[in-house]
């Protein structure tokens, strides 16, 4: 049994080992070329793309499509409902035999589902970990996007979408165009902005993939096989 | 498990060289990864700057590792994470086994972690009668086959789809197929059951962020998200060196790591986990345990040359670039860390006695140093370890004899090369006496003189040597070339 005192002893021994070995390296360090203490300078310059919202949306779309994600751009709620209806119809015709929808508690997600024309077999709101496996589609919002990589930022302290964005074979995410930043660096700044970093943030770039068998790309191994991002501009 | 050890590297390498299928698979994998890495690196115009910055950040962390560790731990603890300290592999395994048994865990799902491969955690858990399931597709395949990973980022590259199909048919009752999509979906559905039933999820860690206490784990498949989201308890195992000071530093490492590993701009998923959930109603585990493993790492801090091995971010680029790895693959190294970085890390973790051959498993060509995203000077490390082997180990009588004859040989070599008259004379003599060993215009295996010239037979055992030409360049020059 690893007791508490044992843990403290191990911790102290490791720190002691770190300090003594670092101390004994000092004369050798001097011989090495002076080690530079360059700190990383996050590119603070807000990119030009930010000022032009059309180009940032285009850039997001192109990046996402390059990694096998689907991206649609809509301009109002009516178009949004149409777009999601179209996605459902297509999925029903191609790969899904039923439409059991798991939704997050994100703003307007329930409303969107209520407005759909499509006949849904079931709608579950934030199903539990034992329940979530039987759903076909997960719908949530994304808190931000990164244009240069086509990445969604999911902050699960702001919305219960940890499981609906992950377990069902299809994930549909709704993203506001105004929440798209140009670069990864800006997204990291965004994450750090709050007093406390959220307990769980996930960056998602395209559908799940693997190349573990003969290096052949296979889409949808553990996470969603299809990722749709609907951008509301 | 077939445990191949580092002690028998020479035999392991010979066996690998004779495996035609393995060499074909390695050729495909290493050249594909290599091409993708190059394309991804050249798509950024500041690749070299990024490498230098990344190394500077890692050097800073390692030189002040105690302070960054304290900061990281304090921040993560204030957010609900619990820390466990392990001086060695056995201690790490004991910690995890007792965490599991205290919680009555029967099934554990695991995502890929080199650190737990290093400690052989699965063996320890199975001995404690706990079912542990690897969920990364490649790791799952080799767990079913009872093998070990052969590549850091593609653990099952040594297996063909036919072999995997056979394995799945036998073990999972799949109807026979060679379709990779079908194989993948079989693994998906089988593992879903395990995810749903698991009591604990165990993951590795790519980066720990000191200023926030966050751990970052990167992946493509989604099994890490499932492992860290579904079970009630998450145990993360990390080496004590895996820190970066600031959140903003990740911009650099997230540009370097996926590009160097698979040639991607960004892997599909990055999970940033900071302590436990703040709202008990939220989704996700209730407990987060972080196991900090030393296992020989703190020792490497004692010298700036060895210390740089701790900057490694486990991307696998040096494996793909290495002409030795390209031919023999990962198993021959007899360690979870193969390739050039394995040849320097394994001896430092396990001690030089059992790994003497590894620092010699390199032609010192420098390709690994060229591709390393954190600029680790692996050839220099290899030379450092070689000199430690010759200087520090207590040699046997035959080794002493060998060393003495080696010293004499190098002295004679230097005398000859620095005296033109002696050089000319020895070339003339060589030309006369080489008739003994030249056969079909080349010097092949020289069995006859094995006793007097062992180093020469070792060299010609695998290669043909060209004999000394009948006339030297100088003679040709004097005779005609120089007159035009």
XYZ file of C-alpha atoms in Angstrom:
717
model
C 0.000 0.000 0.000
C 1.224 3.407 -0.916
C 0.564 5.469 2.187
C 0.507 9.209 2.593
C 3.877 9.270 4.372
C 5.315 7.139 1.614
C 4.034 9.638 -0.932
C 5.626 12.526 0.954
C 8.921 10.652 1.210
C 8.905 9.902 -2.509
C 8.133 13.511 -3.335
C 10.960 14.761 -1.136
C 13.395 12.234 -2.573
C 12.562 13.271 -6.131
C 12.933 16.985 -5.391
C 16.201 16.307 -3.576
C 17.458 14.340 -6.558
C 16.461 17.125 -8.959
C 18.173 19.812 -6.878
C 21.370 17.911 -6.203
C 21.811 16.816 -9.806
C 21.139 20.332 -11.073
C 23.644 21.708 -8.559
C 26.289 19.219 -9.614
C 25.835 20.240 -13.252
C 26.713 23.883 -12.664
C 30.391 23.666 -13.542
C 29.520 21.726 -16.694
C 26.860 24.223 -17.709
C 29.452 26.962 -17.771
C 31.388 24.986 -20.312
C 28.394 24.578 -22.556
C 27.456 27.495 -24.714
C 25.521 29.983 -22.647
C 21.984 28.725 -22.426
C 19.617 31.298 -23.723
C 16.577 32.223 -21.718
C 14.434 33.204 -24.570
C 10.813 33.331 -23.602
C 8.114 32.645 -26.058
C 6.522 35.760 -27.403
C 2.984 34.922 -28.382
C 2.211 36.713 -31.585
C 0.236 39.563 -30.088
C -0.532 41.137 -33.413
C -4.162 40.587 -34.209
C -4.185 39.322 -37.741
C -5.699 41.360 -40.512
C -8.155 38.604 -41.276
C -10.028 39.436 -38.086
C -11.209 42.760 -39.372
C -12.714 41.193 -42.447
C -15.246 38.688 -41.214
C -16.023 37.214 -44.634
C -12.482 36.108 -45.258
C -12.128 34.552 -41.834
C -15.231 32.435 -42.407
C -13.930 31.344 -45.809
C -10.605 30.478 -44.309
C -12.232 28.432 -41.525
C -14.337 26.574 -44.089
C -11.377 25.753 -46.314
C -9.280 24.527 -43.390
C -12.074 22.308 -42.041
C -12.842 20.819 -45.445
C -9.152 19.995 -45.866
C -9.461 17.600 -42.908
C -12.698 15.955 -44.122
C -15.129 18.063 -42.084
C -18.307 19.579 -43.588
C -18.899 23.292 -43.296
C -22.024 25.316 -44.088
C -22.540 29.055 -43.754
C -25.984 30.496 -42.919
C -27.182 34.027 -42.302
C -30.275 33.741 -40.112
C -32.263 31.269 -38.055
C -34.449 30.188 -40.966
C -31.395 29.251 -43.012
C -29.915 27.481 -40.020
C -33.005 25.288 -39.591
C -33.000 24.515 -43.329
C -29.334 23.600 -43.252
C -29.764 21.199 -40.336
C -32.852 19.680 -41.976
C -30.807 19.097 -45.126
C -28.049 17.407 -43.130
C -30.594 15.119 -41.430
C -32.213 14.173 -44.735
C -28.873 13.367 -46.304
C -27.742 11.277 -43.327
C -31.038 9.400 -43.313
C -30.606 8.561 -46.987
C -26.958 7.578 -46.742
C -25.811 6.140 -43.451
C -28.311 6.371 -40.622
C -31.301 4.062 -40.204
C -32.746 6.079 -37.345
C -32.541 9.676 -36.122
C -32.021 9.633 -32.379
C -30.716 13.053 -31.464
C -28.696 13.902 -28.367
C -28.509 17.634 -27.676
C -26.486 19.799 -25.326
C -27.945 22.455 -23.057
C -26.362 25.195 -25.194
C -28.352 28.372 -25.942
C -30.977 27.873 -28.668
C -30.043 24.238 -29.369
C -33.385 22.954 -28.052
C -35.186 25.676 -29.998
C -33.400 24.692 -33.194
C -34.429 21.055 -32.786
C -38.051 22.101 -32.126
C -38.089 24.058 -35.386
C -36.835 21.169 -37.541
C -39.128 19.737 -40.220
C -37.494 16.318 -40.080
C -39.264 13.514 -38.236
C -36.984 12.633 -35.347
C -37.133 9.242 -33.649
C -36.024 10.594 -30.316
C -34.524 13.681 -28.723
C -32.447 13.348 -25.559
C -31.108 16.338 -23.669
C -27.569 15.822 -22.298
C -27.915 12.045 -21.894
C -25.876 10.420 -19.149
C -22.766 8.350 -19.747
C -24.716 5.109 -19.634
C -27.424 6.428 -21.952
C -25.447 8.379 -24.547
C -24.210 5.396 -26.566
C -27.489 4.695 -28.367
C -27.815 8.116 -30.054
C -27.071 8.693 -33.737
C -26.407 12.424 -33.802
C -25.109 14.921 -31.261
C -25.938 18.624 -31.620
C -24.178 21.373 -29.687
C -22.719 24.806 -30.027
C -19.010 25.610 -30.121
C -17.621 28.434 -27.986
C -15.050 29.575 -30.559
C -13.326 28.599 -33.789
C -9.813 28.875 -35.208
C -9.695 29.851 -38.882
C -6.143 28.756 -39.759
C -6.860 25.143 -38.809
C -10.666 24.831 -39.036
C -10.771 24.025 -35.328
C -13.693 24.146 -32.877
C -13.100 25.188 -29.285
C -15.461 23.405 -26.880
C -15.508 24.780 -23.337
C -17.441 22.198 -21.336
C -17.823 24.439 -18.304
C -20.050 26.707 -20.387
C -22.121 24.015 -22.047
C -22.824 20.335 -21.341
C -21.478 19.025 -24.611
C -18.602 16.826 -23.516
C -20.427 13.596 -24.415
C -22.831 14.677 -27.176
C -19.907 16.072 -29.169
C -17.940 12.846 -28.750
C -19.946 9.643 -28.503
C -22.597 9.708 -31.302
C -21.297 8.875 -34.804
C -22.307 12.322 -36.083
C -21.635 15.700 -34.456
C -23.311 18.893 -35.652
C -21.829 22.056 -34.141
C -23.204 25.572 -34.435
C -20.620 28.318 -34.429
C -21.072 32.097 -34.490
C -18.878 33.748 -37.126
C -18.000 36.458 -34.610
C -16.453 33.801 -32.338
C -13.879 32.711 -34.919
C -10.327 33.863 -34.279
C -7.593 33.707 -36.879
C -4.867 31.708 -35.182
C -4.167 29.059 -32.562
C -2.162 31.629 -30.670
C -5.217 33.881 -30.328
C -7.308 30.933 -29.157
C -4.758 30.150 -26.446
C -4.902 33.769 -25.297
C -8.691 33.438 -25.181
C -8.443 30.354 -22.964
C -6.114 32.132 -20.593
C -8.217 35.310 -20.421
C -10.536 34.237 -17.634
C -9.452 34.331 -14.008
C -9.578 30.538 -13.919
C -8.931 28.232 -16.847
C -11.990 26.078 -17.502
C -11.713 22.510 -16.107
C -12.108 20.962 -19.545
C -11.547 22.554 -22.924
C -11.292 20.511 -26.097
C -10.026 21.580 -29.494
C -11.653 19.615 -32.319
C -10.323 19.639 -35.877
C -12.404 17.475 -38.205
C -13.778 13.964 -37.634
C -11.935 11.282 -35.653
C -9.226 9.569 -37.678
C -6.574 6.879 -37.523
C -3.896 5.439 -39.769
C -2.864 2.632 -37.453
C -3.564 -0.162 -39.953
C -1.030 -0.098 -42.790
C -0.990 3.703 -42.537
C -4.283 3.826 -44.403
C -6.533 6.681 -43.323
C -9.753 5.533 -41.667
C -12.286 8.138 -40.559
C -14.295 7.764 -37.362
C -12.481 5.271 -35.193
C -13.558 6.354 -31.703
C -14.991 9.848 -32.029
C -17.554 11.084 -34.594
C -17.291 9.789 -38.167
C -18.944 12.923 -39.524
C -18.453 16.474 -38.294
C -20.728 19.259 -39.551
C -20.041 22.842 -38.582
C -22.785 25.340 -39.332
C -21.446 28.890 -39.130
C -23.986 31.599 -38.377
C -22.732 34.888 -39.808
C 4.549 -11.345 -23.968
C 7.716 -11.903 -25.938
C 10.155 -9.651 -24.168
C 13.088 -8.866 -26.403
C 15.884 -7.256 -24.423
C 18.375 -4.559 -25.315
C 21.205 -6.861 -24.280
C 20.790 -8.904 -27.444
C 20.536 -5.940 -29.822
C 22.944 -7.405 -32.397
C 20.957 -10.657 -32.696
C 17.623 -8.771 -32.651
C 18.829 -6.567 -35.496
C 19.958 -9.556 -37.561
C 16.585 -11.244 -37.103
C 14.783 -8.035 -38.135
C 16.968 -7.676 -41.235
C 15.900 -11.138 -42.372
C 12.194 -10.255 -42.054
C 11.180 -9.185 -45.559
C 7.623 -8.181 -44.645
C 8.794 -6.064 -41.723
C 11.312 -4.230 -43.878
C 8.705 -3.474 -46.530
C 6.344 -2.066 -43.897
C 9.133 -0.003 -42.356
C 10.162 1.382 -45.727
C 6.595 2.520 -46.423
C 6.014 3.976 -42.982
C 9.263 5.817 -42.479
C 9.343 7.306 -45.958
C 5.688 8.409 -45.793
C 6.096 10.008 -42.346
C 9.348 11.582 -43.489
C 7.792 13.146 -46.590
C 4.791 14.442 -44.650
C 6.988 15.925 -41.953
C 9.106 17.746 -44.492
C 6.070 19.157 -46.299
C 4.505 20.290 -43.015
C 7.727 21.868 -41.746
C 8.406 23.771 -44.935
C 4.825 25.098 -44.952
C 5.883 27.373 -42.086
C 8.453 30.021 -42.862
C 9.769 30.170 -39.281
C 10.367 26.470 -38.613
C 13.958 26.972 -37.475
C 12.944 29.805 -35.116
C 10.235 27.626 -33.630
C 12.722 24.827 -32.981
C 15.126 27.191 -31.247
C 12.362 28.738 -29.160
C 11.001 25.337 -28.155
C 14.439 24.216 -27.056
C 15.007 27.430 -25.094
C 11.704 26.896 -23.267
C 12.589 23.287 -22.464
C 16.089 24.288 -21.282
C 14.545 26.870 -18.986
C 12.129 24.283 -17.565
C 14.854 21.704 -16.992
C 17.267 24.146 -15.357
C 14.534 25.195 -12.914
C 12.602 21.958 -12.821
C 12.037 22.000 -9.041
C 10.445 25.464 -9.170
C 8.232 24.703 -12.184
C 7.128 21.420 -10.614
C 6.145 23.193 -7.396
C 4.171 25.763 -9.377
C 2.464 23.121 -11.524
C 1.524 20.975 -8.546
C 0.253 23.876 -6.434
C -1.965 25.133 -9.260
C -3.376 21.719 -10.132
C -3.939 20.844 -6.453
C -5.836 24.071 -5.898
C -8.172 22.887 -8.655
C -8.758 19.471 -7.137
C -6.104 17.255 -8.726
C -4.317 14.790 -6.430
C -0.627 14.054 -6.891
C 1.268 10.811 -6.387
C 5.055 10.625 -6.586
C 6.893 7.615 -7.942
C 10.657 7.264 -7.723
C 10.660 4.274 -10.049
C 8.450 2.066 -12.187
C 7.527 -0.340 -9.394
C 6.383 2.541 -7.199
C 4.254 4.008 -10.007
C 2.591 0.653 -10.639
C 1.973 0.103 -6.914
C 0.311 3.532 -6.642
C -2.000 2.841 -9.570
C -2.824 -0.694 -8.438
C -3.778 0.532 -4.972
C -5.839 3.442 -6.381
C -7.677 0.846 -8.458
C -8.215 -1.681 -5.685
C -9.332 0.989 -3.163
C -12.065 1.880 -5.656
C -12.945 -1.725 -6.366
C -12.149 -1.268 -10.058
C -12.618 -4.291 -12.324
C -12.129 -2.741 -15.758
C -9.688 -0.019 -16.754
C -9.581 1.649 -20.166
C -6.268 3.080 -21.179
C -5.157 5.479 -23.875
C -1.679 5.378 -25.353
C 1.033 6.368 -22.908
C 4.734 5.734 -23.452
C 5.319 6.329 -19.748
C 3.089 3.428 -18.717
C 4.753 1.259 -21.372
C 8.018 2.200 -19.687
C 6.750 0.991 -16.297
C 5.005 -2.116 -17.747
C 1.843 -1.036 -15.959
C -0.421 -3.498 -17.782
C 1.499 -6.491 -16.422
C 1.162 -5.098 -12.896
C -2.587 -4.478 -13.266
C -3.209 -7.909 -14.727
C -1.254 -9.458 -11.876
C -3.657 -7.615 -9.548
C -6.541 -9.259 -11.416
C -7.763 -6.061 -13.063
C -8.770 -6.110 -16.707
C -6.944 -3.384 -18.618
C -7.906 -2.508 -22.183
C -5.736 -0.466 -24.545
C -8.024 1.737 -26.643
C -5.726 3.351 -29.202
C -6.352 1.235 -32.314
C -2.682 0.356 -32.831
C -2.137 -0.388 -29.136
C -5.332 -2.462 -29.043
C -4.076 -4.579 -31.942
C -0.736 -5.292 -30.323
C -2.383 -5.968 -26.964
C -4.596 -8.600 -28.631
C -1.534 -10.052 -30.352
C 0.441 -9.943 -27.074
C 3.213 -7.915 -28.655
C 4.916 -4.591 -27.919
C 4.805 -1.303 -29.909
C 7.303 -0.965 -32.731
C 6.907 2.772 -33.343
C 6.138 5.638 -30.970
C 3.199 6.983 -32.970
C 2.199 3.978 -35.080
C 2.547 1.065 -32.633
C 1.388 -1.642 -35.040
C 3.162 -0.647 -38.263
C 4.905 -4.011 -38.302
C 1.592 -5.833 -38.895
C -0.253 -6.213 -42.218
C -4.013 -5.856 -42.541
C -4.182 -9.600 -43.259
C -2.535 -10.394 -39.939
C -4.837 -7.948 -38.153
C -7.888 -9.446 -39.867
C -6.822 -12.918 -38.758
C -6.321 -11.646 -35.224
C -9.762 -9.992 -35.116
C -11.427 -13.104 -36.562
C -9.820 -15.261 -33.906
C -10.127 -12.990 -30.900
C -13.273 -10.991 -31.611
C -15.245 -13.386 -33.781
C -15.297 -10.988 -36.718
C -16.315 -12.463 -40.075
C -13.186 -12.585 -42.251
C -12.424 -9.392 -44.220
C -9.417 -7.402 -45.335
C -11.299 -4.125 -45.490
C -9.554 -1.597 -43.259
C -12.767 0.363 -42.666
C -14.442 -2.845 -41.449
C -11.485 -3.669 -39.197
C -11.637 -0.180 -37.736
C -15.373 -0.314 -37.102
C -15.033 -3.744 -35.470
C -12.521 -2.271 -33.033
C -14.817 0.725 -32.496
C -17.843 -1.313 -31.536
C -15.889 -3.784 -29.387
C -14.216 -1.002 -27.455
C -17.446 0.975 -26.935
C -18.576 -1.768 -24.535
C -15.360 -1.426 -22.592
C -15.648 2.363 -22.410
C -19.198 2.077 -21.123
C -18.201 -0.438 -18.447
C -14.879 1.033 -17.313
C -14.360 2.153 -13.714
C -11.123 4.041 -14.335
C -9.475 5.711 -17.328
C -5.675 5.915 -17.511
C -3.946 8.331 -19.884
C -0.524 9.798 -20.501
C 0.255 13.531 -20.644
C 1.882 15.491 -23.470
C 2.404 18.757 -21.623
C 1.844 20.029 -18.100
C 1.362 23.799 -17.910
C 2.990 25.232 -14.794
C 1.143 28.571 -14.601
C -2.323 26.951 -14.584
C -1.799 23.336 -13.488
C -3.379 22.162 -16.751
C -2.513 18.888 -18.475
C -2.740 18.705 -22.271
C -3.194 15.435 -24.150
C -3.218 15.302 -27.970
C -4.624 12.609 -30.248
C -6.462 11.781 -33.491
C -8.803 8.924 -32.649
C -10.965 10.237 -29.803
C -10.110 7.379 -27.452
C -8.295 9.774 -25.118
C -11.403 11.960 -24.882
C -13.479 8.861 -24.105
C -10.924 7.592 -21.576
C -10.827 10.936 -19.777
C -14.569 11.732 -20.028
C -16.499 8.534 -19.298
C -15.070 6.720 -16.244
C -15.593 8.174 -12.777
C -11.844 8.295 -12.105
C -9.070 9.593 -14.351
C -5.440 8.699 -13.638
C -2.850 10.594 -15.692
C 0.737 9.323 -15.687
C 3.507 11.752 -16.601
C 7.291 12.001 -16.492
C 8.453 14.809 -14.187
C 10.071 16.601 -17.147
C 6.939 17.178 -19.230
C 6.306 20.806 -18.239
C 6.082 24.106 -20.060
C 5.921 27.362 -18.087
C 3.054 29.195 -19.784
C -0.125 28.553 -21.694
C 1.208 30.708 -24.526
C 4.208 28.369 -24.963
C 1.824 25.753 -26.329
C 1.475 27.761 -29.527
C 5.032 26.715 -30.369
C 4.781 23.091 -29.245
C 1.410 22.535 -30.925
C 2.971 23.730 -34.177
C 6.007 21.461 -33.815
C 4.589 18.227 -32.397
C 1.903 17.227 -34.953
C 3.972 18.418 -37.898
C 6.977 16.390 -36.737
C 4.951 13.311 -35.833
C 2.396 12.782 -38.588
C 2.811 15.881 -40.753
C -0.551 17.281 -39.585
C -1.076 20.979 -38.878
C -2.929 20.015 -35.732
C -4.043 16.624 -34.469
C -7.800 16.107 -34.385
C -8.236 16.551 -30.621
C -6.464 18.473 -27.877
C -7.846 17.952 -24.365
C -6.932 20.656 -21.837
C -7.754 19.307 -18.373
C -7.397 21.559 -15.335
C -8.184 19.768 -12.086
C -11.610 18.285 -11.496
C -15.006 19.615 -12.525
C -16.240 22.611 -10.531
C -19.903 21.688 -10.745
C -20.690 18.179 -9.484
C -23.540 18.035 -12.026
C -21.121 18.453 -14.932
C -20.053 15.609 -17.170
C -16.660 14.026 -16.625
C -14.697 12.246 -13.893
C -15.039 13.061 -10.219
C -11.410 12.350 -9.388
C -8.206 13.316 -11.155
C -4.995 11.629 -9.997
C -1.681 12.662 -11.496
C 1.197 10.209 -11.064
C 4.596 11.913 -11.373
C 7.322 9.478 -12.453
C 11.067 10.007 -11.972
C 12.512 6.565 -12.865
C 15.999 7.881 -13.643
C 14.989 11.223 -15.120
C 16.355 13.458 -12.348
C 19.764 11.786 -12.775
C 19.944 13.061 -16.359
C 19.854 16.649 -15.088
C 23.431 16.325 -13.816
C 25.054 17.064 -17.154
C 23.978 19.487 -19.902
C 24.669 16.807 -22.520
C 22.429 14.164 -20.941
C 19.918 16.726 -19.703
C 18.816 17.530 -23.241
C 17.293 14.047 -23.579
C 14.574 15.329 -21.232
C 13.524 17.925 -23.812
C 12.079 15.142 -26.001
C 8.382 15.556 -26.866
C 8.001 11.983 -28.226
C 7.115 12.905 -31.809
C 8.904 9.990 -33.476
C 10.540 12.099 -36.229
C 14.034 10.772 -35.433
C 12.842 7.178 -35.853
C 11.591 7.869 -39.364
C 14.781 9.693 -40.336
C 17.199 7.088 -38.958
C 18.838 4.743 -41.513
C 19.238 2.115 -38.789
C 15.609 2.257 -37.579
C 14.432 2.231 -41.214
C 16.012 -1.203 -41.607
C 15.354 -2.928 -38.281
C 12.264 -1.237 -36.765
C 11.448 -0.727 -33.119
C 11.448 -4.199 -31.565
C 15.163 -4.797 -32.055
C 15.965 -2.036 -29.558
C 14.380 -4.154 -26.825
C 12.855 -1.113 -25.146
C 9.692 0.960 -25.371
C 11.765 3.841 -26.711
C 13.257 2.776 -30.050
C 15.257 4.565 -32.719
C 17.885 7.247 -32.096
C 16.094 8.784 -29.113
C 15.602 5.287 -27.667
C 19.295 4.545 -28.125
C 20.067 7.472 -25.825
C 17.121 7.373 -23.398
C 17.025 3.614 -22.739
C 20.636 3.352 -21.506
C 20.086 6.348 -19.236
C 16.864 4.952 -17.775
C 17.920 1.314 -17.494
C 21.650 1.701 -16.895
C 24.495 1.091 -19.324
C 25.238 -2.468 -18.178
C 22.228 -3.969 -19.926
C 22.154 -1.625 -22.893
C 25.787 -1.406 -23.981
C 25.023 -2.072 -27.637
C 22.394 0.641 -28.089
C 24.683 3.712 -28.297
C 26.492 1.899 -31.118
C 23.261 1.328 -33.072
C 23.900 4.417 -35.149
C 26.053 5.531 -38.034
C 26.251 9.028 -36.456
C 24.945 10.480 -39.718
C 23.072 13.243 -37.893
C 19.689 12.868 -39.622
C 17.986 12.617 -36.215
C 19.480 15.941 -35.107
C 18.294 17.580 -38.322
C 14.651 16.615 -37.812
C 14.370 16.910 -34.026
C 11.789 19.652 -33.257
C 13.568 20.510 -30.005
C 17.082 20.282 -31.445
C 18.386 17.432 -29.307
C 21.968 16.704 -30.358
C 21.495 12.929 -30.428
C 24.830 12.092 -32.127
C 26.652 13.970 -29.393
C 24.683 12.093 -26.756
C 25.545 8.804 -28.430
C 29.249 9.685 -28.348
C 28.929 10.756 -24.729
C 27.373 7.414 -23.790
C 29.957 5.489 -25.820
C 32.752 7.211 -23.963
C 31.021 6.436 -20.654
C 30.882 2.789 -21.653
C 34.587 2.649 -22.440
C 35.753 4.834 -19.540
C 33.564 3.751 -16.671
C 32.571 0.142 -17.008
C 34.864 -2.430 -15.438
C 36.142 -4.304 -18.477
C 36.782 -8.007 -18.781
C 40.229 -9.343 -19.744
C 39.314 -9.780 -23.397
C 37.880 -6.259 -23.469
C 41.140 -4.904 -22.048
C 43.077 -6.718 -24.766
C 40.681 -5.391 -27.399
C 41.008 -1.856 -26.068
C 44.794 -2.042 -26.033
C 44.919 -3.329 -29.591
C 42.433 -0.641 -30.626
C 44.681 2.050 -29.134
C 47.742 0.612 -30.890
C 45.841 0.424 -34.170
C 44.785 4.083 -33.954
C 48.350 5.143 -33.097
C 49.707 3.344 -36.157
C 46.918 4.889 -38.245
C 47.832 8.391 -37.080
C 51.540 7.861 -37.701
C 50.793 6.652 -41.216
C 48.348 9.403 -42.108
C 50.655 12.191 -40.935
C 53.749 10.957 -42.810
C 53.381 10.962 -46.616
C 56.337 8.626 -47.164
C 54.893 6.067 -44.762
C 51.451 6.404 -46.311
C 52.887 5.703 -49.771
C 54.876 2.771 -48.512
C 51.929 1.162 -46.696
C 49.697 1.600 -49.769
C 52.318 -0.227 -51.844
C 52.617 -3.007 -49.283
C 48.834 -3.258 -48.984
C 48.514 -3.651 -52.721
C 50.891 -6.600 -52.604
C 49.487 -8.348 -49.564
C 45.806 -7.866 -50.279
C 45.882 -10.708 -52.832
C 45.374 -13.003 -49.882
C 41.883 -11.599 -49.230
C 40.693 -10.288 -52.627
C 38.191 -12.541 -54.333
C 36.262 -11.670 -57.537
C 37.627 -8.131 -57.414
C 36.386 -7.382 -53.891
C 37.198 -8.042 -50.291
C 34.299 -10.089 -48.938
C 34.068 -12.042 -45.752
C 37.648 -12.519 -44.558
C 37.366 -15.693 -42.574
C 40.979 -16.777 -42.815
C 42.426 -13.839 -40.942
C 39.662 -13.581 -38.362
C 42.051 -14.246 -35.542
C 44.507 -11.503 -36.379
C 42.148 -8.803 -37.594
C 38.786 -9.075 -35.811
C 37.685 -5.473 -36.480
C 38.153 -6.043 -40.202
C 36.028 -9.210 -40.217
C 33.297 -7.433 -38.255
C 33.213 -4.778 -40.968
C 33.286 -7.171 -43.937
C 30.726 -9.475 -42.307
C 28.002 -7.232 -43.694
C 29.705 -5.358 -46.497
C 32.156 -5.809 -49.387
C 35.281 -3.711 -49.378
C 36.903 -2.403 -52.537
C 40.516 -3.507 -52.840
C 43.270 -0.907 -53.128
C 43.529 0.180 -56.789
C 46.492 -0.968 -58.819
C 47.656 2.621 -59.246
C 47.067 5.482 -56.853
C 45.637 8.856 -57.885
C 49.051 10.465 -57.440
C 50.624 7.936 -59.784
C 47.882 8.455 -62.363
C 48.298 12.221 -62.064
C 52.025 12.041 -62.602
C 51.679 9.627 -65.501
C 49.091 11.456 -67.586
C 46.176 13.256 -65.909
C 48.167 16.303 -64.846
C 49.632 16.832 -68.302
C 46.444 17.925 -70.049
